Short mmCIF file of C-alpha atoms in Angstrom, two decimals:
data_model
loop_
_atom_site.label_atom_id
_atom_site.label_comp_id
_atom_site.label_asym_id
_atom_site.label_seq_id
_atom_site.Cartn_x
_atom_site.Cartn_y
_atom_site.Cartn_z
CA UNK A 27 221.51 163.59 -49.45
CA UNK A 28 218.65 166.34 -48.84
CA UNK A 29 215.49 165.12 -50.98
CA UNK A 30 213.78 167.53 -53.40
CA UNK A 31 210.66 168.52 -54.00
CA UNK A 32 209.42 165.87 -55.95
CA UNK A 33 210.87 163.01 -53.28
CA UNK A 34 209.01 164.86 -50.28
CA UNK A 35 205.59 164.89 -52.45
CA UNK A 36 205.87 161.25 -53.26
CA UNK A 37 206.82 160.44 -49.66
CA UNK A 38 203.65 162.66 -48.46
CA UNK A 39 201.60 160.57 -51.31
CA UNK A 40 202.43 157.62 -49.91
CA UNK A 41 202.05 158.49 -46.08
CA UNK A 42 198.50 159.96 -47.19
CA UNK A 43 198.04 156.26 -49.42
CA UNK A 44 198.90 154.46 -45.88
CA UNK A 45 196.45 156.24 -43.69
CA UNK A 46 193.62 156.13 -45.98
CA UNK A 47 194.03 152.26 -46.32
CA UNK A 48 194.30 152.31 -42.38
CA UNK A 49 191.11 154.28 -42.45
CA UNK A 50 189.23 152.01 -44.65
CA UNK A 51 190.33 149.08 -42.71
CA UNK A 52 189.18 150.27 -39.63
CA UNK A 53 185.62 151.32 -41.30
CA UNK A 54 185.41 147.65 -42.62
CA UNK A 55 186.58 146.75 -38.93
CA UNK A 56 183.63 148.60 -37.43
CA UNK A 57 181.33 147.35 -39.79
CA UNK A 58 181.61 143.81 -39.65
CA UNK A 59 182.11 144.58 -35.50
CA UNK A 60 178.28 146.24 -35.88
CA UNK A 61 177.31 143.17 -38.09
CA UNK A 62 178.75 140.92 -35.58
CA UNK A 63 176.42 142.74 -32.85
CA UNK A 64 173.55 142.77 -35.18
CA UNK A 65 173.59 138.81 -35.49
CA UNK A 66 173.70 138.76 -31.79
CA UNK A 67 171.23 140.74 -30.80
CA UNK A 68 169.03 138.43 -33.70
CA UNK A 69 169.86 135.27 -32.98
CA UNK A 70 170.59 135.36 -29.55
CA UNK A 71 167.81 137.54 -28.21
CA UNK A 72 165.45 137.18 -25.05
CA UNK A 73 162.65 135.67 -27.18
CA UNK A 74 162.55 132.60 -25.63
CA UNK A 75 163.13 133.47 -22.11
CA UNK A 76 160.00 135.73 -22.28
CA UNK A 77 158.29 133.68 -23.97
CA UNK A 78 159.11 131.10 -21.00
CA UNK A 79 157.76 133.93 -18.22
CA UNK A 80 154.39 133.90 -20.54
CA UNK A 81 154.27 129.97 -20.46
CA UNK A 82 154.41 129.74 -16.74
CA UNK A 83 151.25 132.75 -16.51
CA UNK A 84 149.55 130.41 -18.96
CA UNK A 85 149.92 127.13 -17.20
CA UNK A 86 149.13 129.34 -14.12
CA UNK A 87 145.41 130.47 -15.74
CA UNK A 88 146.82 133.98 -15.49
CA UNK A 89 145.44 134.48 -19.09
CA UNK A 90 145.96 138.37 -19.51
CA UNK A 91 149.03 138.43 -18.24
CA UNK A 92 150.38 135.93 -20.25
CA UNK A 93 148.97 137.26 -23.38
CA UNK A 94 150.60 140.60 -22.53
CA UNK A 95 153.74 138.88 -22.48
CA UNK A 96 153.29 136.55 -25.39
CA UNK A 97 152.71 139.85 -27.30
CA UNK A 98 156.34 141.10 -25.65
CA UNK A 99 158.11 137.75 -26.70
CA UNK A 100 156.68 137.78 -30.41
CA UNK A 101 157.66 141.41 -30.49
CA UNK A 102 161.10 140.31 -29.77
CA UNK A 103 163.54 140.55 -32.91
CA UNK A 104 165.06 137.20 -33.86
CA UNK A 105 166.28 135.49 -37.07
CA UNK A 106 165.66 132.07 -38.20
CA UNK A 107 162.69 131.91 -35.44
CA UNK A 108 159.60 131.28 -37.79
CA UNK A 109 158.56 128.25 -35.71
CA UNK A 110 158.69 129.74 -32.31
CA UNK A 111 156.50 132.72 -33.68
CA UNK A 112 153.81 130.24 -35.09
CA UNK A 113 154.09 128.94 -31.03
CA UNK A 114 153.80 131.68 -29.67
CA UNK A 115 150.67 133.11 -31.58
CA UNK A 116 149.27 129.86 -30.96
CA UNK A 117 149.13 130.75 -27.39
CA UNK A 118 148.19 133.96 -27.77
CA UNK A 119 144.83 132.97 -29.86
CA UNK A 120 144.44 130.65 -26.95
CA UNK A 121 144.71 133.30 -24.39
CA UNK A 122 141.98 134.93 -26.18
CA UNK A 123 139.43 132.15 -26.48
CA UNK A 124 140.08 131.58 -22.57
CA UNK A 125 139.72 135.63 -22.17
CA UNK A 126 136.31 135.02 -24.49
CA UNK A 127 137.82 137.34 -26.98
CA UNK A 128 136.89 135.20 -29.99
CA UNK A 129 137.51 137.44 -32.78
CA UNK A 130 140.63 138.37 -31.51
CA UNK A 131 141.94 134.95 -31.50
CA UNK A 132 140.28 134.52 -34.75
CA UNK A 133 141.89 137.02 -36.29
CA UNK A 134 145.17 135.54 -35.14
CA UNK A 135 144.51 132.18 -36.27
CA UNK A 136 144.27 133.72 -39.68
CA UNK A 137 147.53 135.71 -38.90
CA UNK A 138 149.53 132.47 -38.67
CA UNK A 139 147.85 130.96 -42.43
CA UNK A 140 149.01 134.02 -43.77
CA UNK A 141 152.37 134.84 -42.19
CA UNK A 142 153.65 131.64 -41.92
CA UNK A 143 152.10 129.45 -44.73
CA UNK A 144 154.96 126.82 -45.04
CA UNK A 145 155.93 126.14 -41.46
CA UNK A 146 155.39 123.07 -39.40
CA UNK A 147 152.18 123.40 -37.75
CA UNK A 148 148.72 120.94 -38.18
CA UNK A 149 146.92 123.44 -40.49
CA UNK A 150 144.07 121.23 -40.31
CA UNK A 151 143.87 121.98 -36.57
CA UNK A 152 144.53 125.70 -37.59
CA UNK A 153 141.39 125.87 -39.60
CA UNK A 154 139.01 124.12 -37.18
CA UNK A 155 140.27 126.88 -34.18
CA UNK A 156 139.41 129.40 -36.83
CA UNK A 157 136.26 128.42 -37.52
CA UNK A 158 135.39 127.29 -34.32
CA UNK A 159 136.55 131.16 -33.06
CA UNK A 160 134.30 132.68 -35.66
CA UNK A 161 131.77 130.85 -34.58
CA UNK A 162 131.92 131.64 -30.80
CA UNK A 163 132.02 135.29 -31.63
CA UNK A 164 128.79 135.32 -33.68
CA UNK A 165 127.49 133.18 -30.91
CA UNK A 166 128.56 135.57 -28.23
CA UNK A 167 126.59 138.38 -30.25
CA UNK A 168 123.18 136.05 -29.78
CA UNK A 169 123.81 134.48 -33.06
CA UNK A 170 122.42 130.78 -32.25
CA UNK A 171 121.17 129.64 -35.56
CA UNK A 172 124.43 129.84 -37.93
CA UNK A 173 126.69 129.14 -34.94
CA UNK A 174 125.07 125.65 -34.16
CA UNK A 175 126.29 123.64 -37.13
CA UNK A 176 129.93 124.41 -36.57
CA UNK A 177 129.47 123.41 -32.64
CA UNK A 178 127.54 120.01 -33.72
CA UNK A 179 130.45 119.01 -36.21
CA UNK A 180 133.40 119.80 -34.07
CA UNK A 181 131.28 117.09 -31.21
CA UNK A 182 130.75 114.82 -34.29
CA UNK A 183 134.87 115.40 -34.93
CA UNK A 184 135.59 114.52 -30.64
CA UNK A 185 135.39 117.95 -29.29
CA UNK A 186 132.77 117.00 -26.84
CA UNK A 187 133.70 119.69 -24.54
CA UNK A 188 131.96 122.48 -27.25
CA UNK A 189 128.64 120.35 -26.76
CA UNK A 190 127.42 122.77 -24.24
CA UNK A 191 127.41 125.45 -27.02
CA UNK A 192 125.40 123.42 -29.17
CA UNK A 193 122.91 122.21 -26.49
CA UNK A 194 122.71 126.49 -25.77
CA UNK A 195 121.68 126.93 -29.42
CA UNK A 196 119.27 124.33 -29.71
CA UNK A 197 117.61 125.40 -25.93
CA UNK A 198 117.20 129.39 -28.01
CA UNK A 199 115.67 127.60 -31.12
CA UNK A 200 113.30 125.58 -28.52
CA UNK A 201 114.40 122.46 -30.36
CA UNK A 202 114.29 120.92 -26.63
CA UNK A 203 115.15 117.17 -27.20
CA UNK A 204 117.99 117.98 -29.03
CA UNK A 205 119.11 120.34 -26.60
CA UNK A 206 119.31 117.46 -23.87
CA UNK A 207 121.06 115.45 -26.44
CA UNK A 208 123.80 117.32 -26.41
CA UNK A 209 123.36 117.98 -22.49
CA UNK A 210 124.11 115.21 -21.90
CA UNK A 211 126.97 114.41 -23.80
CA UNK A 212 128.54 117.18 -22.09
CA UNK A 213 127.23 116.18 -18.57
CA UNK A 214 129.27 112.47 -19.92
CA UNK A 215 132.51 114.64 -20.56
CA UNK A 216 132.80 117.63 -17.89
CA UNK A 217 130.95 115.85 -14.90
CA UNK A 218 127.97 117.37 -13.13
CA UNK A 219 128.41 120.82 -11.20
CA UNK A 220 126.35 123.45 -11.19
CA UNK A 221 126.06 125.08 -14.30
CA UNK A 222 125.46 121.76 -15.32
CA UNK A 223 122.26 121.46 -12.96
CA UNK A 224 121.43 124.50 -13.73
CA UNK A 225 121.16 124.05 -17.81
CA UNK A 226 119.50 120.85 -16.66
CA UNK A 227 117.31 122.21 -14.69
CA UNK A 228 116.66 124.85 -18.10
CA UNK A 229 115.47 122.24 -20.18
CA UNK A 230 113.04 120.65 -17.95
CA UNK A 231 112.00 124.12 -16.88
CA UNK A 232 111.36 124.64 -20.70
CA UNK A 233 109.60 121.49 -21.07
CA UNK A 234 107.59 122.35 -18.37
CA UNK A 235 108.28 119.41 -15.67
CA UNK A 236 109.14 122.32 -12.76
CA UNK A 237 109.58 119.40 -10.26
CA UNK A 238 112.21 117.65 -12.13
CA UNK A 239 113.71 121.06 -12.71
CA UNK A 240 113.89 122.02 -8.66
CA UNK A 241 115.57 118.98 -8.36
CA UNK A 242 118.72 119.81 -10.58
CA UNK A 243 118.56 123.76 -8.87
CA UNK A 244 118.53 121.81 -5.13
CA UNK A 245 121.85 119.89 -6.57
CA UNK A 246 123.11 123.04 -8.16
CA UNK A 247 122.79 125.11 -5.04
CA UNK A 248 124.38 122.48 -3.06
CA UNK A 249 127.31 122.32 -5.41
CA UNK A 250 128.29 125.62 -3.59
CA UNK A 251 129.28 126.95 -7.06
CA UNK A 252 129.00 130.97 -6.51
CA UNK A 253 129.39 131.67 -10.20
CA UNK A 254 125.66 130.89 -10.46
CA UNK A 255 124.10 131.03 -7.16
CA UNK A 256 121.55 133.61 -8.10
CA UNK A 257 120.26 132.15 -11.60
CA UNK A 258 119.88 129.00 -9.64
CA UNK A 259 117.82 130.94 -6.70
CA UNK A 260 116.00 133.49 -9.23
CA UNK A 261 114.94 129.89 -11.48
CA UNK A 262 113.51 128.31 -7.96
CA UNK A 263 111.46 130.91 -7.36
CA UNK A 264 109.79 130.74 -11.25
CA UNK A 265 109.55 126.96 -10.60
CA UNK A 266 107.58 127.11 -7.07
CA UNK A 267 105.98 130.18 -9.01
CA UNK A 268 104.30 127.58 -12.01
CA UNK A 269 103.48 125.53 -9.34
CA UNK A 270 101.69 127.86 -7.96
CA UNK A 271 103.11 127.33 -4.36
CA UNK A 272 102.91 130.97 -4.07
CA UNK A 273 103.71 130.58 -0.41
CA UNK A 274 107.06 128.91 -0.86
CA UNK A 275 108.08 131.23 -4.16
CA UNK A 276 107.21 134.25 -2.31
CA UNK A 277 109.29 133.26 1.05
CA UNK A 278 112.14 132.23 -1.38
CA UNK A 279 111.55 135.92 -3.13
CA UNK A 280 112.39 137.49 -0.46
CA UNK A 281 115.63 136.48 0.47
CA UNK A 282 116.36 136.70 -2.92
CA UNK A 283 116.19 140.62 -2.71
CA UNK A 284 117.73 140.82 -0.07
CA UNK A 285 120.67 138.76 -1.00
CA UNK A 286 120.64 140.88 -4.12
CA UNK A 287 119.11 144.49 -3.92
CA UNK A 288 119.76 145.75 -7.10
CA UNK A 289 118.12 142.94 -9.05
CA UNK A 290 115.27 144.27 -10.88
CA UNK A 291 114.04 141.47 -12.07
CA UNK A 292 113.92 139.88 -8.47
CA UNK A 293 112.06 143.01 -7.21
CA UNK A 294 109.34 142.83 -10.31
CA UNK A 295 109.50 139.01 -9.16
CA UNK A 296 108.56 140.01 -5.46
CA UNK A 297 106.47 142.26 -5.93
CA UNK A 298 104.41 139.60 -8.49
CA UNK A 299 104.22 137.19 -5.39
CA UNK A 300 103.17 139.66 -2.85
CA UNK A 301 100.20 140.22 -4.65
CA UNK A 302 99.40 136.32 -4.46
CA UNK A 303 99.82 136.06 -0.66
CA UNK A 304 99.09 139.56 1.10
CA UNK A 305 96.28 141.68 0.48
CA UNK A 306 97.33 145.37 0.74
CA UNK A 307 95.34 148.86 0.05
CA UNK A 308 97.88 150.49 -1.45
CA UNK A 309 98.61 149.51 -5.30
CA UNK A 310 101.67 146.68 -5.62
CA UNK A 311 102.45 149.38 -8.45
CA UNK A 312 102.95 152.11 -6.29
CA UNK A 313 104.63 150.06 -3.32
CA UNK A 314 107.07 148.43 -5.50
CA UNK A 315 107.80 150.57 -9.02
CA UNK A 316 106.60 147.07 -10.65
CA UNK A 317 106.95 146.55 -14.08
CA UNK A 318 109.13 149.31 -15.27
CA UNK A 319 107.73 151.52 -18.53
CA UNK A 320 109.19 150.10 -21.41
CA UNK A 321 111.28 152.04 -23.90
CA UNK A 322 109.76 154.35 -26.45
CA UNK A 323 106.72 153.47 -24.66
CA UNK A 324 103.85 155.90 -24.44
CA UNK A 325 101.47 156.50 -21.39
CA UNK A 326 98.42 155.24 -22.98
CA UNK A 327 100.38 152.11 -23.54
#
């Protein structure tokens, strides 16, 4: 039996009712597929894997390059990953203090107490690296008067390798016994190499005992330690210098300058000397530039 118009638009109706529920169902198809992939991509992302590239730089004292890809792995979207973020910071405020870049890591230190307040980390830990970062910065801007308290309690709390800052402080506030106090407690902790000698040989310098103190440079030059070779050489030559071996200071002087040319101060230094052991016509002044003209300084000065 042929159907009439009203059977045809009710069939049409219902063909139209079949592919707009097959349409829907294939839009909530593709949306929980795309959900799916979100989830994925969140909770199985290369967070860790980086962040296991940037462990091995660490452990390797490759500190830049690790902290360039800590950076990568916290930048790395993942859910549920609080606690490897709070890691991963953690190492990048350490990269910092090893790169000296103490209010950077200070500033991250905060980060985590504000980003992550109720995760699983030792917050009282937390707070001493963030003070103890503040205080390096100030101290790396010359600040060695507010600085020094925070250095002497983290030594008093078993962080006896920060003892070397506080010995530093007290040396600029020429609060000398102290200073060797706290010399040697670090000198008890790190062992004796040449910086070591050489701060050593600072404070007897400072208290005026020159001998004693060109006996810590002789052990700091033969520590072979090329960091500070030539603060070690430059402070024998002011030792023989207050002795007033002029002989010896002025023979060490010169192969000073001419292990390092561009050293003004070793040039002013030789040029001092010269005058103690060579008599010469022409003016030291004119031979040697000595004694550069201060800033803002006029010539009647």
């Amino acid at each position: 039996m042929k159907k009439g118009p009203y059977e045809r638009e009710m069939a049409r109706r219902r063909r139209e009712r079949k592919r707009r529920i097959r349409r829907f169902h294939l839009i909530c198809l593709g949306v929980m597929l795309l959900a799916f992939i979100i989830v994925c991509v969140n909770i199985f992302s290369h967070k860790k894997s980086i962040r296991k590239e940037a462990v091995s730089l660490y452990e390797a004292g490759n500190y830049q390059e690790a902290l360039d890809k800590f950076k990568e792995a916290y930048a790395e979207k993942q859910w549920f990953s609080d606690s490897i973020n709070v890691d991963i910071l953690l190492y990048e405020a350490d990269c910092m203090m090893q790169l000296q870049l103490f209010s950077d890591a200070e500033l991250t230190y905060l980060d985590i107490q504000k980003k992550y307040p109720t995760s699983k980390y030792d917050k009282e830990q937390l707070s001493y690296l963030s003070d103890l970062s503040h205080a390096l910065g100030n101290y790396q801007r010359g600040d060695y008067v507010s600085t020094v308290a925070t250095f002497t309690k983290a030594v008093e709390n078993g962080h006896k390798d920060i003892s070397i800052y506080a010995a530093i402080c007290y040396e600029n506030q020429k609060s000398y016994d102290k200073m060797k106090e706290y010399l040697d407690i670090y000198a008890n902790y790190h062992g004796i190499d040449a910086y070591v000698n050489y701060k050593y040989a600072s404070y007897y310098y400072d208290t005026k005992d020159y001998n004693q103190a060109l006996t810590y440079l002789a052990q700091g030059e033969s520590a072979g330690d090329s960091d500070y070779l030539q603060e070690i050489l430059y402070a024998e030559i002011m030792c023989y210098k207050e002795l007033q071996n002029y002989t010896e200071a002025f023979s060490r002087a010169t192969s000073y300058i001419a292990k390092y040319p561009e050293d003004q101060k070793g040039q002013d230094l030789y040029a001092y000397l010269d005058t103690r052991v060579n008599v010469n016509e022409v003016p030291v002044n004119d031979r040697y530039h000595l004694y550069s003209e201060p800033e803002n300084s006029s010539a009647v000065e």
